[in-house]
Structures are given as C-alpha cells and as structure tokens.
Coordinates of C-alpha atoms in Angstrom, one line a residue:
M513 CA 0.0 0.0 0.0
K514 CA 1.3 3.4 -1.0
K515 CA 1.5 5.8 1.7
I516 CA 1.3 9.5 1.6
N517 CA 2.0 12.1 3.9
H518 CA 0.8 15.8 4.0
F519 CA -0.5 18.5 6.5
Y520 CA -3.3 20.9 6.2
S521 CA -3.5 24.6 7.0
L522 CA -6.3 27.3 6.3
K523 CA -3.9 28.6 3.5
P524 CA -3.2 26.9 0.1
E525 CA 0.5 26.4 0.4
W526 CA 0.0 22.9 2.0
Q527 CA -0.7 21.6 -1.4
Q528 CA 2.8 22.0 -3.0
E529 CA 4.3 19.3 -0.8
L530 CA 1.4 17.0 -1.6
V531 CA 1.6 17.4 -5.2
Q532 CA 5.2 16.7 -5.3
E533 CA 4.7 13.5 -3.5
I534 CA 2.2 12.2 -5.4
Q535 CA 3.7 13.7 -8.8
G536 CA 0.4 15.2 -9.6
K537 CA -0.5 18.5 -11.0
L538 CA -1.7 21.8 -9.2
I539 CA -3.7 24.1 -11.2
D540 CA -4.3 27.8 -10.1
N541 CA -3.0 26.8 -6.5
K542 CA -6.6 25.3 -6.1
I543 CA -6.9 22.1 -8.1
I544 CA -4.8 18.9 -7.5
V545 CA -5.1 16.7 -10.3
I546 CA -4.8 12.8 -9.4
P547 CA -1.8 11.2 -11.5
E548 CA -3.0 8.0 -13.6
T549 CA -0.3 6.0 -11.3
L550 CA -3.0 6.5 -8.5
G551 CA -6.3 6.9 -10.3
T552 CA -8.4 9.6 -11.8
G553 CA -10.1 12.6 -10.6
H554 CA -9.1 15.8 -8.4
T555 CA -9.3 17.9 -5.4
Y556 CA -10.2 21.5 -5.1
F557 CA -9.0 23.8 -2.0
T558 CA -10.0 27.4 -1.5
P559 CA -10.1 29.7 1.7
I560 CA -13.8 30.9 2.2
A561 CA -13.3 33.5 4.9
P562 CA -11.1 34.3 7.7
G563 CA -10.6 31.1 9.8
I564 CA -12.7 28.8 7.2
S565 CA -11.4 26.9 4.3
V566 CA -12.7 24.0 2.1
L567 CA -11.3 21.2 0.6
F568 CA -13.4 19.3 -2.2
I569 CA -12.4 15.6 -3.1
D570 CA -13.7 13.6 -6.0
F571 CA -11.6 10.8 -7.4
I572 CA -11.3 7.0 -8.1
L573 CA -8.0 5.3 -6.9
T574 CA -6.8 2.3 -8.7
E575 CA -4.2 1.6 -6.1
P576 CA -4.8 1.1 -2.4
V577 CA -3.5 4.5 -0.8
E578 CA -3.0 5.7 2.9
I579 CA -3.2 9.4 3.2
N580 CA -1.5 10.3 6.3
R581 CA -2.3 13.7 7.7
L582 CA 0.4 14.9 10.1
K583 CA 0.0 17.2 13.0
S584 CA -0.5 20.9 12.2
E585 CA 0.3 23.8 14.2
N586 CA -2.9 25.4 12.9
E587 CA -5.4 25.2 15.6
S588 CA -8.5 24.3 13.6
Y589 CA -11.3 21.2 13.4
I590 CA -11.7 19.1 10.2
F591 CA -15.4 18.8 9.2
H592 CA -15.3 15.6 6.8
F593 CA -18.5 15.2 4.9
D594 CA -18.6 12.0 3.3
L595 CA -21.0 10.7 0.6
S596 CA -18.8 8.1 -1.2
D597 CA -20.0 5.2 -3.4
S598 CA -18.4 2.9 -0.9
A599 CA -17.4 3.0 2.7
N600 CA -13.9 4.6 3.6
F601 CA -11.8 4.5 6.8
I602 CA -10.3 7.0 9.0
E603 CA -7.8 5.8 11.5
I604 CA -7.0 7.8 14.4
D605 CA -4.6 7.0 17.7
T606 CA -4.8 3.1 16.1
A607 CA -8.8 3.2 16.4
E608 CA -10.3 2.9 12.9
Y609 CA -13.7 4.4 12.1
K610 CA -15.8 3.7 9.0
I611 CA -17.1 6.5 7.4
G612 CA -19.4 7.2 4.5
S613 CA -21.2 5.5 1.6
R614 CA -24.1 5.9 -0.5
E615 CA -26.6 4.4 1.8
N616 CA -25.1 5.6 5.1
P617 CA -23.4 9.2 4.4
G618 CA -21.5 10.4 7.4
L619 CA -19.9 13.4 9.3
A620 CA -16.8 13.0 11.4
I621 CA -15.0 16.1 13.2
I622 CA -11.3 15.8 13.8
D623 CA -8.8 17.8 15.5
N624 CA -6.1 19.2 13.0
Q625 CA -3.4 18.8 15.8
T626 CA -4.1 15.1 16.0
E627 CA -2.6 13.0 13.5
S628 CA -5.0 10.6 11.4
S629 CA -4.8 8.4 8.2
F630 CA -7.6 8.3 5.4
K631 CA -7.7 5.0 3.5
P632 CA -10.3 5.5 0.6
S633 CA -12.1 2.5 -1.3
V634 CA -10.3 1.1 -4.5
N635 CA -12.1 1.3 -7.7
E636 CA -14.9 3.2 -6.0
R637 CA -15.7 7.0 -6.5
T638 CA -14.6 8.8 -3.2
K639 CA -16.8 12.1 -2.8
A640 CA -16.0 14.1 0.0
L641 CA -15.8 17.7 1.4
R642 CA -13.8 18.9 4.1
L643 CA -14.2 22.2 6.1
L644 CA -11.5 23.6 8.3
V645 CA -12.5 25.8 10.7
D646 CA -10.4 27.9 13.3
K647 CA -11.1 26.4 16.9
K648 CA -11.6 29.8 18.3
L649 CA -14.0 30.8 15.4
L650 CA -16.1 27.9 15.9
K651 CA -16.2 28.4 19.5
E652 CA -17.7 31.9 19.0
L653 CA -20.1 30.6 16.5
M654 CA -21.3 27.7 18.6
Q655 CA -22.0 30.0 21.6
T656 CA -23.6 27.7 24.1
N657 CA -21.7 24.6 23.0
S658 CA -18.3 23.2 21.9
I659 CA -17.1 20.4 19.8
E660 CA -15.9 18.7 22.9
E661 CA -19.5 18.6 24.3
C662 CA -20.7 17.3 21.0
H663 CA -18.3 14.3 21.3
K664 CA -19.4 13.5 24.7
Q665 CA -23.1 13.5 23.5
K666 CA -22.4 11.6 20.4
N667 CA -19.3 9.5 20.2
K668 CA -19.8 6.2 22.0
E669 CA -16.0 5.5 22.1
E670 CA -14.6 7.9 25.0
G671 CA -11.1 8.7 25.1
K672 CA -10.6 8.5 21.5
S673 CA -9.5 11.5 19.3
L674 CA -12.7 11.5 16.9
Y675 CA -14.4 14.3 18.5
Y676 CA -17.5 13.7 16.8
Y677 CA -19.5 11.4 14.3
D678 CA -23.0 11.7 13.0
H679 CA -25.1 11.1 9.8
I680 CA -25.4 13.9 7.4
D681 CA -28.6 15.5 7.4
S682 CA -30.9 15.3 4.3
N683 CA -30.4 19.3 3.4
S684 CA -26.6 18.9 3.6
I685 CA -26.6 15.8 1.5
F686 CA -28.4 17.4 -1.2
L687 CA -25.9 20.8 -1.2
I688 CA -23.0 18.2 -1.4
R689 CA -24.6 16.3 -4.1
S690 CA -25.2 19.6 -6.3
L691 CA -21.5 20.0 -6.1
I692 CA -20.6 16.5 -7.4
D693 CA -22.9 17.4 -10.6
K694 CA -20.6 20.5 -11.3
S695 CA -17.2 20.5 -12.8
V696 CA -14.3 22.1 -11.0
F697 CA -13.0 23.5 -14.1
E698 CA -16.1 25.9 -14.6
H699 CA -15.4 29.4 -13.4
S700 CA -18.6 29.5 -11.2
F701 CA -17.3 26.6 -9.3
D702 CA -15.2 28.5 -7.0
S703 CA -18.0 30.8 -5.7
Y704 CA -20.7 28.1 -5.7
L705 CA -18.4 25.9 -3.3
K706 CA -17.8 28.8 -1.2
G707 CA -21.6 29.2 -0.8
I708 CA -22.2 25.7 -0.1
S709 CA -19.7 25.3 2.4
L710 CA -21.0 28.1 4.5
K711 CA -24.6 26.7 4.3
L712 CA -23.1 23.2 5.5
L713 CA -21.5 24.9 8.3
G714 CA -24.8 26.7 9.3
N715 CA -26.7 23.6 9.0
F716 CA -24.3 22.1 11.6
L717 CA -24.7 25.0 14.0
N718 CA -28.4 25.2 13.8
R719 CA -28.6 21.7 14.5
Y720 CA -26.8 21.7 17.7
E721 CA -26.8 25.2 19.0
N722 CA -29.1 24.2 21.7
L723 CA -27.5 21.0 22.7
S724 CA -26.0 22.0 25.8
V725 CA -29.5 23.7 27.3
K726 CA -31.3 20.6 26.3
K727 CA -28.9 18.3 28.0
N728 CA -29.8 19.5 31.3
E729 CA -33.5 18.6 30.9
I730 CA -32.8 15.2 29.4
T731 CA -30.6 12.4 30.7
E732 CA -27.7 11.9 28.3
T733 CA -28.5 8.3 27.5
D734 CA -32.3 9.4 26.9
L735 CA -31.0 12.1 24.5
E736 CA -28.6 9.8 22.6
A737 CA -31.7 7.6 21.9
V738 CA -33.9 10.2 20.8
I739 CA -31.2 11.7 18.6
K740 CA -30.6 8.3 17.2
T741 CA -34.3 8.0 16.0
Q742 CA -34.0 11.4 14.5
D743 CA -30.8 10.5 12.5
Y744 CA -32.7 7.2 11.4
F745 CA -35.6 8.4 9.9
L746 CA -34.0 11.7 8.1
K747 CA -31.4 9.4 6.6
D748 CA -33.7 8.7 3.6
L749 CA -36.2 10.9 3.3
C750 CA -37.6 9.2 0.2
N751 CA -38.8 6.7 2.6
P752 CA -42.3 6.7 4.2
F753 CA -42.3 7.9 7.8
P754 CA -41.7 4.8 10.3
T755 CA -44.4 4.2 13.1
I756 CA -43.9 6.0 16.3
N757 CA -44.1 2.3 17.9
F758 CA -41.1 1.6 15.7
L759 CA -39.2 4.5 16.6
S760 CA -39.9 4.2 20.3
E761 CA -38.6 0.8 20.3
M762 CA -35.6 2.0 19.0
A763 CA -35.1 4.5 21.6
G764 CA -35.8 1.6 24.1
M765 CA -38.8 3.7 25.9
S766 CA -42.6 3.8 25.9
S767 CA -44.2 5.7 23.0
T768 CA -45.6 8.5 25.4
K769 CA -42.1 9.1 26.9
Y770 CA -40.6 9.1 23.2
K771 CA -43.0 11.7 22.1
M772 CA -42.7 13.8 25.2
L773 CA -38.7 13.7 25.0
F774 CA -38.6 14.4 21.3
K775 CA -41.1 17.5 21.5
K776 CA -38.6 18.6 24.6
H777 CA -35.4 18.2 22.5
F778 CA -36.6 19.3 18.8
N779 CA -39.6 21.8 19.7
D780 CA -41.6 19.4 17.1
T781 CA -43.2 15.9 16.5
P782 CA -41.3 13.1 14.9
K783 CA -43.9 13.0 12.2
N784 CA -43.9 16.9 11.7
L785 CA -40.0 17.3 11.5
F786 CA -39.9 14.4 9.1
L787 CA -42.5 16.0 6.9
K788 CA -40.9 19.4 7.0
E789 CA -37.5 17.8 5.9
K790 CA -39.2 15.7 3.3
M791 CA -41.0 18.9 1.7
I792 CA -37.6 20.8 2.0
L793 CA -35.8 17.9 0.0
A794 CA -38.8 18.1 -2.3
K795 CA -38.8 21.9 -3.0
K796 CA -34.9 21.2 -3.9
L797 CA -35.7 18.4 -6.2
L798 CA -38.5 20.6 -7.9
Q799 CA -35.9 23.3 -8.5
S800 CA -33.2 21.2 -9.6
G801 CA -33.9 21.2 -13.4
N802 CA -33.3 17.4 -13.5
Y803 CA -36.7 15.9 -13.7
S804 CA -39.1 16.4 -16.9
S805 CA -42.3 15.9 -15.2
L806 CA -43.8 16.5 -11.6
I807 CA -44.7 12.7 -11.7
E808 CA -41.2 11.5 -11.5
I809 CA -40.6 13.7 -8.2
V810 CA -43.7 12.2 -6.4
Y811 CA -42.6 8.6 -7.3
E812 CA -39.0 9.6 -6.1
L813 CA -40.3 10.8 -2.8
N814 CA -42.7 7.7 -2.5
Y815 CA -46.0 9.1 -2.9
T816 CA -48.5 7.2 -4.8
R817 CA -51.0 10.3 -5.4
M818 CA -50.3 13.6 -6.8
N819 CA -53.0 15.3 -4.9
H820 CA -51.6 14.0 -1.5
F821 CA -48.1 15.1 -2.3
H822 CA -49.4 18.7 -3.2
S823 CA -51.6 19.1 0.1
K824 CA -48.3 18.2 2.0
Y825 CA -46.3 20.6 -0.1
Y826 CA -49.0 23.5 0.2
A827 CA -49.3 22.9 4.1
V828 CA -45.3 23.8 4.5
F829 CA -44.9 26.5 1.8
Q830 CA -48.3 27.5 1.1
R831 CA -47.3 27.1 -2.5
K832 CA -48.0 24.7 -5.4
P833 CA -45.5 22.3 -6.4
S834 CA -46.1 23.5 -9.7
E835 CA -45.0 27.0 -8.9
D836 CA -41.5 25.7 -8.0
F837 CA -40.9 23.1 -10.8
V838 CA -38.4 23.8 -13.0
K839 CA -38.6 21.3 -16.0
K840 CA -35.5 19.5 -17.3
P841 CA -34.2 21.3 -20.6
Y842 CA -34.8 19.6 -23.7
R843 CA -31.5 18.1 -25.3
K844 CA -31.5 17.5 -29.2
M845 CA -30.4 14.2 -30.1
A846 CA -27.3 14.1 -32.1
G847 CA -27.9 13.7 -35.7
Y848 CA -31.5 15.0 -35.3
A849 CA -32.3 18.0 -37.2
P850 CA -36.1 19.3 -36.4
E851 CA -38.3 20.6 -39.3
I852 CA -38.2 24.2 -40.0
V853 CA -41.5 25.6 -40.4
T854 CA -41.4 29.1 -42.4

C-alpha cells in the first residue's frame, strides 16, 4: 500500500508538498489533478473567509493508498462530510472508523492537531468535502456548545480522538450532491463551493446550537436515544415515515415518553419534523431542473398520489409544487434536425 504524508493549513500553500509527493499536477493553486499511476480525479481547495477553508474531493483510486495527515500547528477542526460510493476508513490513535457510503453518508469532526490516516476505497468513487474551521472562530459561532461537548453526547467511544461522528442531514446531503454534478473547471465553481460550504457549516450550527441547554433537561442516555431515531428517519427522506411504535422501541422507551422527550428536544413531533425535511428536499428536487415531469418527483419521494403530495407541500410552503417546478431542459439528439417551419 502506498503511503502519502501531508498536512493541512487554512492557506493553500500546504498543497505544494502533497503534489510533489504524489507527482500530480497543481492548477491555479486550487486544483490537484490525481496522477494516472494512482487513479483519476481531483481535489479543489480554496479559503472561504478568515478562519474557514474547504477541500472538495472527487476521485477514483486504482491502487490502495493510505493518506496520512500529520499534526499541524494550525488550531482548527476538520469537518469531514463523506458521500462516497463505498465506505472509507479514518484511523486515529490506532482506532479505525468506518465512514461514508451511498447508503449511509457520514460526518466526522477531527482535531487538526491530531494525526489521522484516510484510507479511500479502491475502484470506487470517493466523494467528500472537508471544512477547515479555526477553533476560536468555531467556539464563537457555537456560543452555548463546543465540539468537545458534542463529542461527549454523540461519540460512543470515549477517550478517542474522533471528536464527533454523525449522519449527514438531508439538506446537507443535497447541497453536497449538487457540487458533484458540477465541474471544478467551471468559472463559477469556486463561488458555488464557498456558498455551499457556509450553508453546511450553518446547518451544523443550527442543528446543535441548543444541545448544551437541552442536555440539562434530558438524561444523556435518553438524549442519545432520541437523536438516534431522528438520524434514522432523516437518513433517507424518500422512504415513508416509520411508526412511532417503531421509533420508541428503537429508543428503548414507551411511546408516550418518546414523544414527550422528542418534542422537548426538537420543539416538534417526529412526524412533523420528518414532513418538513421531506418537503425541503422536495423543493430542492423541484428546482433542480433534473426532472421532466412532476410525477417523477412524486414517485422519487414515494408518494402514490399527486394530490396527497400537493397537499403536504402546500401545507409547508403555502405554494403549489408546480409553482416551484423547473422542468429539465430538452436536449436535441445527435444527428436529429427538426423540421423548420417557415
């Protein structure tokens, strides 16, 4: 297995050493083109704002590679969003963590001052986005919470250096997938990537801004159980909503207790939260321009009747789905010349 060593900083200079080691190509101090000896694809790095940078990863390796990230003097956290086609592995302090995959996209947060190894799957498309965020800035943004507190709430393996692991919320999944459909060589990609990155960070902060307050009202064990059920039903919004009995059994509590604790933590019922998130996804699908008809989206979201989807969508946005629908542009078939009417 080929071993590659590198380090991160918030500025792009760190790429120079990595390019030399893999014998790749660096374009505009932003794009690293993977050499054919390792596979195909690229990475894209750009600073976003003071204290925030992003690395977008999209490649297919044909040889097993261990990418060792060395300790850095830069005091920052690495948010690793992984939507790869197959699961990858991150090793920290001899502990190996499985992360990502098409069926189970994952988010890990790692201290940049702790060494780690990333082992992408071979002959599978690796699609990931890494946000580098200055520790002091993140602490200011989180206000009532910290990464260490999130670690205590979410990471079962105490004492390990993986500060945080969770599923990626549906809205963030859609944002990252929208990046994958674009070319890093487009002029608009840089601005688009920066906008997506800030939204991803905002999604994370919004999701956990009240965690330290809520944990005083609910025991840590119960809170973890309730959040686990939320992660479960938001993981794939295209599926129907599971029953309350199913979710309460997953949480290991009565349905009455489950509904009460869920409402206390999320200020909403499980079904309402699921429906809102599903309609947010529906709106993004409607506006994506990837569908030729409304019925395609209805089936994608596992609805059997258009009027049922229509009523749910209107209840959330007070708009008809047709008002937000952007039809997939027609593409003329090669060799086909339409008749010109004069």
